[in-house]
Structure formats: structure tokens, C-alpha cells
Amino acid sequence: MNINQLIIRNLKKNVKNYYLYSFALIFSVALYFSFVTLQYDPAMSMDGSIKGEAALRVASVLLIAIVAIFLIYANNIFIKRRGKEIGLFQLIGMTKNRIFRLISLENLIVYFGSLIVGTFAGFAVSKLMMMALFRITDIEEVATLSFSGKALIQTILVFMAIYLFIMLLNYFFIRRQSILSLFRTKSKTETRVGNISVWEILMGIFGLTLIIAGYYVSSKLFSGDFNSMNQLFAAMVFILAAVIIGTYFFYKGSVRFVSNLLRKNKQGYLNINEVLSLSSMMFRMKSNAMLLTIITTVSALAIGLLSLTYISYYSVYDVGSISSPDDFSFVSEEDADAYTEALDQTGIAYSEEKVDVTDARVMVKDIFGTNLEEMQIENNQMDMPVVADTALEDTVLEDDQVLFAGYNDAYMQMSQLKDEGKVQLITSEGKMDADYIGSTKENVLSRAFTFGAPAAVVSENTFQKLKQEQLDDIQTTYDTYTGVNVEDRADIETADDIFQSMTFAKENENLSLYAQTESQKKTMGLSMFIVGFLGLTFLVTSGCVLYFKQMDEGDEEKPNYTILRKLGFSRGDLLRGIQGKQLFNFGIPLVVGLLHSYFAVQSGWFFFGTELWTPMFVVMGVYTLLYSVFGLLSVLYYKRIIKEAL
């Protein structure tokens, strides 16, 4: 038999192993090629649109890292599954170099065959991805199916480099293994662990304690307990270290400890379902601790980042309204008059509102629950824009009352603003005591006046007095705010085109809410698309890794299922136990990852948007649904093994 015949026979013989390897390759190539195709698409660098090429280029580097690690791991599992075969080749007299050439030729056929299929698959889905991106970012362009030669060359070079590195690892694997060790590689893929020790119990308790401590500190991260940047940085480092190390110890000891308690609670009388499900946690979870820690941590990172980007995208319109309460905002009456005159000429109906503004110094010590120096508020006083209560609908204040208007969640979280208290309005004639009666999100001024902070609302009498007795060292930047709102929303785009075409005296201070919202939607839509793409890549790769490991465990445990079948247990009995086992194997990393991501998002979501629960639950729900697919595939694989066991 010559080498070519041997290669063909090996390919046929290992088809059940190669189809997994081929799937991993095809999936990875398709993802990477379609992603790089977007990078070189002209729509990513259109004038007046998003500058997405640079962002996609950075993301492609991360994608290479994820794909490379995945392929290396998949190859590592595959080569170990063929350890006995490689040992037989040596027994019949083949040298290690000749075996390596044989393995390399087989891999070359499978690898580059999968590369071709994956490239065509990536080309086929690239238009779908482009359509999704245009949809998310509201780009009014037609998605075209165009083949990129640059993307093809880059894909070939990247996967050629990965192939060479994989072959190098295979070479070292074959060279350092003896014949005896090759016959034992498959049985050593998972290390069985004996009875639980006191040290493991302590390790498990310590791991849970670290995770809980990390969660607690994350919930207090921006609550005012950390009053300096050094303290804040130290807290973040502690959270990261505590959660990651705690997760490792959790898998190393806590899971086995809990499983042992469950077993002792039943005094050793376990049914077949409990034996099959608990055995995985009792004897394999510890040996998989590092892998599960990595999968859990990166899963939490993917879910957290995607949740935050979706929060930003979901809250685009709410965040925009904080910047301005009206469609078009002006700090100069001359600019406002010029713009309304242009609207009159085009026949666009609008409403106009003018608000008088002054500035006052406010003593805020009693109503802020955080360190004022950290917010760069000196002497417990801050200069604030002030408007009369007529600027807010259905609001009438007494002369000794103050209301704050136009805050965002991040400001409230950082300032810990109270619901009531005492303030002082400082004028050139002295101090005016006033009752602070709360705050409202309703905005009355644009960010040109507030710079992201709230505005103070007082009665008309108090406003006039503050205006007349203003401190000499307070410089009121603008004394009138003008807001213009388009009556018919169908005219808003035309109105914005007019705004953008005009030259104003205060060019950088006037604001188009429509233009700002559209710009943020494109930016956050692109971010969500990229993070979602990378998150999906890791979801599939990590799911495949766990699936591959379950295949290994299933093949190794097949003799056990044969014995159980001979003892009279039915397929249904074994399958119910396997379902419980997969619930643990896939469910525990998923639940822990979801908890990590929840506490990470919950600690700082307010910096990204105005809505937490809906975006986060949507992301977690979709991730859980897709992740569960791999658990189902593992159950189906075990079902086939059980069927073949007898």
C-alpha cells in the first residue's frame, strides 16, 4: 500500500473525527472572510457616513485570536483521539517523520478543502451581514454582493499561518510521545479525580467568598464609597481578580463539594439518573477547572460588552433628549431668527420657545451624598444655570423652593443627589435660603448651558431677583435659550438639511437633536454589530469546545454504558441521566457567566444609557438560547453512543 492509498483510507476511517474538524474550519473561515469583506467594502468609508473600516480592522485582529485558539484546541483534541493510530504506525515500522508527513498531507486536504468551502460560505453570507449592519445603523444604502480580492488574500494568509502553527504543534506532539504514551493519550484527555479532600472544601468555600466579595464591591463601585481615582482603580482590580480567581476555585472545589453533599444527603443511595449526572461534577469538573474558568470569564465579558453596547443603542433617543429638549437649540437669538426665517421660506411648520437664563452660585453641601471634591465642586458651591418655573409645564414653585431639571442616570449615581434638603442661593446682596424639593429628568436647556449637569428651576420672583443680584465673578455665557420644534415629523430631515447648510454666528453651540441622534445611532449600531459578531464567534467556539469535550467523555464512557445496558437499564434511563449531566456541564458555566455579566453591567450601565433591564434581558436570553443548542447536540451525540453500546 502506497502513501496515497493510506491517506485515502485514513480519511475514510476518520470521517467521524474529520467532520468536526471540518465544521470548525468552515465556520471559522466563513466568519473571518465575511467580516474582512465588510472591512474592505466601500460603504464602510463613505463620506457623511460611519468610519467603520478602522473599527472592523481592529475587530478582525480579535477575531483572528479567537479563531486561532479555537482551531488549535480542536486540532489538539483531534490529534489525541488518533494517538493509538499513530502508535500503530510506529509499531509497523514507520518513522515519526514519515508519520508526520502523512498527518500533514491529510490535514492539508481537509484544511484547505474546508478553507475553500468556508470562503464561499462567507461570501454568501457577507451580503446578509451588510444588510444587518445597514439596518442597525440606519444607512440608506443598497447592500451588494461583491467579492473582495483583498479579503480573500488576507483570509488565505491568516489561515495559512494558523495551519503552519498547527502542523508545528503536531510535529512536537509526535516527536515527544513514546509508543506506550500514544496508546494512552485518549484515556489521559480527562483526569479522573478521587475523593474530595478538606483542602478542596476550603478552596471551594474560599472561591465562593471571593465571587460574593467581587459582586458586593462591584455594586458599590460608583455609589460614592470610593472617593479617589486610586481607590476606584484598586476596587476595579480587586473585582476582576476576585471574580476570576473565585471562579477557578469554584470549579476546582465548590462544585465537587456541593455534589458530595448531595450524595451524602442520600446516604449513597443514588438512582441511575443521579449517578450519571453527578459523576461528571464529582470526577471531571476539577480537571476542567481552568478551561471552564476561561470560558465563563470570556462569556461574561462578551455578554457584558454586548449588553452595554445594546443599552447605548437602545437609549440613543433618550440620551439625545438630555442634550437638548427641542429639535433645534440655539444660544443666539440672531441665529434662531435666521433659521426660523429659512423654515418659513420652505413652508415647514414649527413652534418656537424662548427661555430666559441666568446663572447663580448654589450651596449644595446638604443635598449631595458624595464627596464634592471628587466632582470638582470647590467650597461646596457650584455655579448653575437658572430658569423660571414657566419653562416647565404644570410646574409652579414658591419663592423659597428650588427644583433641579435635566439630569442623567450617571450624574445621579455619581452625585448621589438626595430627594430633598436645604440649599442656599448666593447673590451679591447675600444668601437666600431655599428648600430643595427634588429633581426631574425633563430637560429645559441644551448642553451649551448645562454641560451635562442639571439646571436650577425657581419661581419667577426668585429668578428676577437672582438676575438682578448676580455675583460679579459669575459670567453668564448666554442669557436666552431658543428651542425650535418641527410640527410635522415628516419634515424633520428637510429641516435638518437646512440647519446643516446654514452658517451661524455660534456654530458650535447650536444643536440639531436629529443630527446628533442619527450620528450616535450609527456609531453605537456599528459598535453593537462588531461586539455582537465577536460575541457570536466566541459563543460558537466555546460551545464547540464543550461539545468536543463531551464527545471525548462519551467515547471514553461507552464501555460503562454497555455494562449498564447489560444490567437491564433501558436507553431512556441512561438518556435521562445524560440530560442531567449536560444540564450541569453546560448550565453551570452559563449561569455563572450570566451572573458575572449581570453584576458587571449593573455596576456601571448608567454611563451608557437610560435603560438597563430590557437590553440586558434580550442579550442574555438570546445568548442562553444559542448556547443551549450545543447542550442539545451533546445529548443527541450521547443518544447515539447509548444506542451503539449494546
mmCIF file of C-alpha atoms in Angstrom, residues 268-484:
data_model
loop_
_atom_site.group_PDB
_atom_site.id
_atom_site.type_symbol
_atom_site.label_atom_id
_atom_site.label_comp_id
_atom_site.label_asym_id
_atom_site.label_seq_id
_atom_site.Cartn_x
_atom_site.Cartn_y
_atom_site.Cartn_z
ATOM 1 C CA GLY A 268 -25.129 6.795 48.879
ATOM 2 C CA TYR A 269 -28.458 5.545 47.523
ATOM 3 C CA LEU A 270 -28.462 7.220 44.125
ATOM 4 C CA ASN A 271 -30.603 6.270 41.175
ATOM 5 C CA ILE A 272 -29.119 5.866 37.708
ATOM 6 C CA ASN A 273 -30.031 9.432 36.703
ATOM 7 C CA GLU A 274 -28.214 10.905 39.713
ATOM 8 C CA VAL A 275 -25.190 8.673 39.200
ATOM 9 C CA LEU A 276 -24.754 9.720 35.573
ATOM 10 C CA SER A 277 -25.336 13.428 36.237
ATOM 11 C CA LEU A 278 -23.339 13.783 39.464
ATOM 12 C CA SER A 279 -20.417 11.714 38.186
ATOM 13 C CA SER A 280 -19.438 14.463 35.756
ATOM 14 C CA MET A 281 -19.295 17.042 38.536
ATOM 15 C CA MET A 282 -17.642 14.728 41.038
ATOM 16 C CA PHE A 283 -14.865 13.366 38.863
ATOM 17 C CA ARG A 284 -14.348 15.726 35.900
ATOM 18 C CA MET A 285 -15.203 19.273 36.936
ATOM 19 C CA LYS A 286 -11.943 19.730 38.828
ATOM 20 C CA SER A 287 -9.760 18.672 35.900
ATOM 21 C CA ASN A 288 -11.681 21.055 33.628
ATOM 22 C CA ALA A 289 -11.442 23.976 36.072
ATOM 23 C CA MET A 290 -9.038 26.115 34.019
ATOM 24 C CA LEU A 291 -10.915 25.635 30.747
ATOM 25 C CA LEU A 292 -14.284 26.331 32.368
ATOM 26 C CA THR A 293 -12.861 29.426 34.075
ATOM 27 C CA ILE A 294 -11.678 30.799 30.731
ATOM 28 C CA ILE A 295 -14.993 30.022 29.020
ATOM 29 C CA THR A 296 -17.009 31.536 31.874
ATOM 30 C CA THR A 297 -14.876 34.689 32.076
ATOM 31 C CA VAL A 298 -14.880 35.405 28.367
ATOM 32 C CA SER A 299 -18.596 34.548 28.142
ATOM 33 C CA ALA A 300 -19.282 37.079 30.885
ATOM 34 C CA LEU A 301 -17.119 39.601 29.045
ATOM 35 C CA ALA A 302 -18.970 39.006 25.771
ATOM 36 C CA ILE A 303 -22.419 39.216 27.389
ATOM 37 C CA GLY A 304 -21.427 42.294 29.391
ATOM 38 C CA LEU A 305 -19.978 44.220 26.443
ATOM 39 C CA LEU A 306 -22.896 43.323 24.204
ATOM 40 C CA SER A 307 -25.351 44.369 26.926
ATOM 41 C CA LEU A 308 -23.625 47.729 27.359
ATOM 42 C CA THR A 309 -23.497 48.433 23.634
ATOM 43 C CA TYR A 310 -27.149 47.449 23.264
ATOM 44 C CA ILE A 311 -28.018 49.707 26.214
ATOM 45 C CA SER A 312 -26.299 52.579 24.398
ATOM 46 C CA TYR A 313 -28.086 51.763 21.152
ATOM 47 C CA TYR A 314 -31.432 51.248 22.875
ATOM 48 C CA SER A 315 -31.119 54.584 24.731
ATOM 49 C CA VAL A 316 -29.983 56.736 21.803
ATOM 50 C CA TYR A 317 -33.119 58.864 21.700
ATOM 51 C CA ASP A 318 -33.325 59.257 25.479
ATOM 52 C CA VAL A 319 -29.673 60.283 25.716
ATOM 53 C CA GLY A 320 -30.168 62.743 22.862
ATOM 54 C CA SER A 321 -33.076 64.407 24.653
ATOM 55 C CA ILE A 322 -30.770 65.054 27.608
ATOM 56 C CA SER A 323 -28.503 67.070 25.307
ATOM 57 C CA SER A 324 -31.416 69.191 24.121
ATOM 58 C CA PRO A 325 -35.134 69.386 24.931
ATOM 59 C CA ASP A 326 -36.016 70.545 21.410
ATOM 60 C CA ASP A 327 -35.368 69.522 17.819
ATOM 61 C CA PHE A 328 -33.089 72.509 17.236
ATOM 62 C CA SER A 329 -31.441 74.514 20.013
ATOM 63 C CA PHE A 330 -29.935 77.978 19.749
ATOM 64 C CA VAL A 331 -27.947 80.117 22.163
ATOM 65 C CA SER A 332 -28.204 83.206 19.957
ATOM 66 C CA GLU A 333 -31.485 84.891 19.104
ATOM 67 C CA GLU A 334 -29.991 86.091 15.807
ATOM 68 C CA ASP A 335 -29.173 82.506 14.790
ATOM 69 C CA ALA A 336 -32.644 81.344 15.817
ATOM 70 C CA ASP A 337 -34.314 84.117 13.818
ATOM 71 C CA ALA A 338 -32.234 83.282 10.743
ATOM 72 C CA TYR A 339 -33.173 79.613 10.987
ATOM 73 C CA THR A 340 -36.904 80.195 11.520
ATOM 74 C CA GLU A 341 -36.892 82.565 8.552
ATOM 75 C CA ALA A 342 -35.424 79.765 6.420
ATOM 76 C CA LEU A 343 -38.136 77.391 7.673
ATOM 77 C CA ASP A 344 -40.800 79.973 6.754
ATOM 78 C CA GLN A 345 -39.415 80.200 3.236
ATOM 79 C CA THR A 346 -39.668 76.422 2.749
ATOM 80 C CA GLY A 347 -43.128 76.226 4.290
ATOM 81 C CA ILE A 348 -42.160 73.968 7.203
ATOM 82 C CA ALA A 349 -44.457 74.422 10.208
ATOM 83 C CA TYR A 350 -42.721 74.806 13.570
ATOM 84 C CA SER A 351 -43.136 76.007 17.119
ATOM 85 C CA GLU A 352 -40.666 78.232 18.935
ATOM 86 C CA GLU A 353 -39.948 78.652 22.622
ATOM 87 C CA LYS A 354 -37.652 81.166 24.291
ATOM 88 C CA VAL A 355 -36.372 80.754 27.841
ATOM 89 C CA ASP A 356 -34.560 83.461 29.811
ATOM 90 C CA VAL A 357 -31.476 82.141 31.586
ATOM 91 C CA THR A 358 -29.258 83.462 34.344
ATOM 92 C CA ASP A 359 -26.519 81.909 36.462
ATOM 93 C CA ALA A 360 -26.317 81.588 40.215
ATOM 94 C CA ARG A 361 -23.985 80.120 42.793
ATOM 95 C CA VAL A 362 -25.673 77.400 44.813
ATOM 96 C CA MET A 363 -24.554 75.896 48.131
ATOM 97 C CA VAL A 364 -25.229 72.164 47.582
ATOM 98 C CA LYS A 365 -23.481 70.514 50.511
ATOM 99 C CA ASP A 366 -26.659 69.209 52.159
ATOM 100 C CA ILE A 367 -28.215 67.640 49.053
ATOM 101 C CA PHE A 368 -25.217 65.776 47.597
ATOM 102 C CA GLY A 369 -24.442 62.385 49.077
ATOM 103 C CA THR A 370 -20.925 62.071 47.653
ATOM 104 C CA ASN A 371 -17.548 63.742 48.012
ATOM 105 C CA LEU A 372 -17.943 67.094 46.261
ATOM 106 C CA GLU A 373 -14.200 67.478 45.679
ATOM 107 C CA GLU A 374 -14.243 64.352 43.527
ATOM 108 C CA MET A 375 -16.855 66.064 41.355
ATOM 109 C CA GLN A 376 -14.590 69.129 41.169
ATOM 110 C CA ILE A 377 -17.021 71.180 43.271
ATOM 111 C CA GLU A 378 -14.993 73.549 45.448
ATOM 112 C CA ASN A 379 -16.176 75.068 48.728
ATOM 113 C CA ASN A 380 -19.408 73.034 48.485
ATOM 114 C CA GLN A 381 -20.651 75.520 45.896
ATOM 115 C CA MET A 382 -21.421 75.149 42.221
ATOM 116 C CA ASP A 383 -22.417 77.634 39.540
ATOM 117 C CA MET A 384 -25.645 76.573 37.841
ATOM 118 C CA PRO A 385 -27.848 77.930 35.061
ATOM 119 C CA VAL A 386 -31.188 79.071 36.472
ATOM 120 C CA VAL A 387 -34.579 79.355 34.760
ATOM 121 C CA ALA A 388 -38.051 80.315 35.934
ATOM 122 C CA ASP A 389 -40.708 77.672 36.605
ATOM 123 C CA THR A 390 -42.584 78.768 33.479
ATOM 124 C CA ALA A 391 -40.004 76.758 31.492
ATOM 125 C CA LEU A 392 -41.542 73.538 32.880
ATOM 126 C CA GLU A 393 -45.130 72.673 32.089
ATOM 127 C CA ASP A 394 -47.525 72.295 35.019
ATOM 128 C CA THR A 395 -44.857 73.430 37.474
ATOM 129 C CA VAL A 396 -45.433 76.260 39.953
ATOM 130 C CA LEU A 397 -42.853 76.877 42.678
ATOM 131 C CA GLU A 398 -42.901 79.008 45.797
ATOM 132 C CA ASP A 399 -40.301 81.738 46.182
ATOM 133 C CA ASP A 400 -38.282 79.610 48.633
ATOM 134 C CA GLN A 401 -38.282 76.411 46.549
ATOM 135 C CA VAL A 402 -35.706 75.021 44.088
ATOM 136 C CA LEU A 403 -36.083 72.150 41.636
ATOM 137 C CA PHE A 404 -33.287 70.565 39.578
ATOM 138 C CA ALA A 405 -34.171 69.697 35.959
ATOM 139 C CA GLY A 406 -32.393 67.757 33.226
ATOM 140 C CA TYR A 407 -30.157 65.154 34.873
ATOM 141 C CA ASN A 408 -28.973 61.775 33.609
ATOM 142 C CA ASP A 409 -28.541 58.497 35.475
ATOM 143 C CA ALA A 410 -24.747 58.729 35.503
ATOM 144 C CA TYR A 411 -24.856 62.166 37.140
ATOM 145 C CA MET A 412 -27.351 60.973 39.742
ATOM 146 C CA GLN A 413 -25.253 57.921 40.529
ATOM 147 C CA MET A 414 -22.049 59.902 40.896
ATOM 148 C CA SER A 415 -23.574 62.755 42.879
ATOM 149 C CA GLN A 416 -25.985 60.673 44.992
ATOM 150 C CA LEU A 417 -28.406 63.591 44.776
ATOM 151 C CA LYS A 418 -30.983 63.471 47.565
ATOM 152 C CA ASP A 419 -34.743 63.826 47.211
ATOM 153 C CA GLU A 420 -34.932 66.876 49.459
ATOM 154 C CA GLY A 421 -32.821 69.179 51.555
ATOM 155 C CA LYS A 422 -31.677 72.745 52.096
ATOM 156 C CA VAL A 423 -29.714 74.893 49.634
ATOM 157 C CA GLN A 424 -28.541 78.483 49.570
ATOM 158 C CA LEU A 425 -28.664 80.782 46.554
ATOM 159 C CA ILE A 426 -25.747 83.188 46.807
ATOM 160 C CA THR A 427 -26.231 86.697 45.369
ATOM 161 C CA SER A 428 -24.392 89.992 45.546
ATOM 162 C CA GLU A 429 -26.783 91.021 48.336
ATOM 163 C CA GLY A 430 -26.259 87.929 50.477
ATOM 164 C CA LYS A 431 -27.600 84.363 50.741
ATOM 165 C CA MET A 432 -31.124 83.153 50.087
ATOM 166 C CA ASP A 433 -32.206 80.009 51.940
ATOM 167 C CA ALA A 434 -34.360 77.668 49.857
ATOM 168 C CA ASP A 435 -35.920 74.215 50.080
ATOM 169 C CA TYR A 436 -34.647 71.719 47.533
ATOM 170 C CA ILE A 437 -37.757 69.702 46.591
ATOM 171 C CA GLY A 438 -36.260 67.103 44.240
ATOM 172 C CA SER A 439 -35.297 66.658 40.608
ATOM 173 C CA THR A 440 -36.804 65.717 37.258
ATOM 174 C CA LYS A 441 -35.337 64.219 34.105
ATOM 175 C CA GLU A 442 -37.278 66.687 31.969
ATOM 176 C CA ASN A 443 -34.765 68.971 30.313
ATOM 177 C CA VAL A 444 -35.193 72.726 29.904
ATOM 178 C CA LEU A 445 -31.859 73.801 28.398
ATOM 179 C CA SER A 446 -29.336 72.439 25.899
ATOM 180 C CA ARG A 447 -25.909 71.163 26.914
ATOM 181 C CA ALA A 448 -24.404 74.518 25.826
ATOM 182 C CA PHE A 449 -25.870 75.889 29.079
ATOM 183 C CA THR A 450 -25.702 72.912 31.431
ATOM 184 C CA PHE A 451 -22.580 70.974 30.265
ATOM 185 C CA GLY A 452 -24.326 67.760 31.338
ATOM 186 C CA ALA A 453 -25.346 68.953 34.821
ATOM 187 C CA PRO A 454 -28.900 69.872 35.892
ATOM 188 C CA ALA A 455 -30.354 73.366 35.707
ATOM 189 C CA ALA A 456 -31.974 75.025 38.735
ATOM 190 C CA VAL A 457 -35.658 75.934 38.438
ATOM 191 C CA VAL A 458 -37.060 78.642 40.721
ATOM 192 C CA SER A 459 -40.145 80.832 40.877
ATOM 193 C CA GLU A 460 -40.462 83.854 38.604
ATOM 194 C CA ASN A 461 -39.897 86.279 41.509
ATOM 195 C CA THR A 462 -36.769 84.457 42.661
ATOM 196 C CA PHE A 463 -35.475 84.275 39.083
ATOM 197 C CA GLN A 464 -35.780 88.048 38.612
ATOM 198 C CA LYS A 465 -34.035 88.683 41.917
ATOM 199 C CA LEU A 466 -31.164 86.341 41.033
ATOM 200 C CA LYS A 467 -30.822 88.022 37.674
ATOM 201 C CA GLN A 468 -30.588 91.472 39.237
ATOM 202 C CA GLU A 469 -28.277 90.461 42.098
ATOM 203 C CA GLN A 470 -25.919 88.203 40.164
ATOM 204 C CA LEU A 471 -22.374 87.886 41.532
ATOM 205 C CA ASP A 472 -19.749 89.838 39.636
ATOM 206 C CA ASP A 473 -17.437 86.820 39.262
ATOM 207 C CA ILE A 474 -20.121 84.738 37.545
ATOM 208 C CA GLN A 475 -20.088 85.168 33.799
ATOM 209 C CA THR A 476 -23.389 84.258 32.171
ATOM 210 C CA THR A 477 -22.407 82.806 28.813
ATOM 211 C CA TYR A 478 -25.818 83.149 27.193
ATOM 212 C CA ASP A 479 -28.940 84.826 28.560
ATOM 213 C CA THR A 480 -31.550 83.322 26.217
ATOM 214 C CA TYR A 481 -32.245 79.799 25.078
ATOM 215 C CA THR A 482 -34.335 79.269 21.947
ATOM 216 C CA GLY A 483 -35.831 75.933 21.032
ATOM 217 C CA VAL A 484 -37.442 75.135 17.682
#
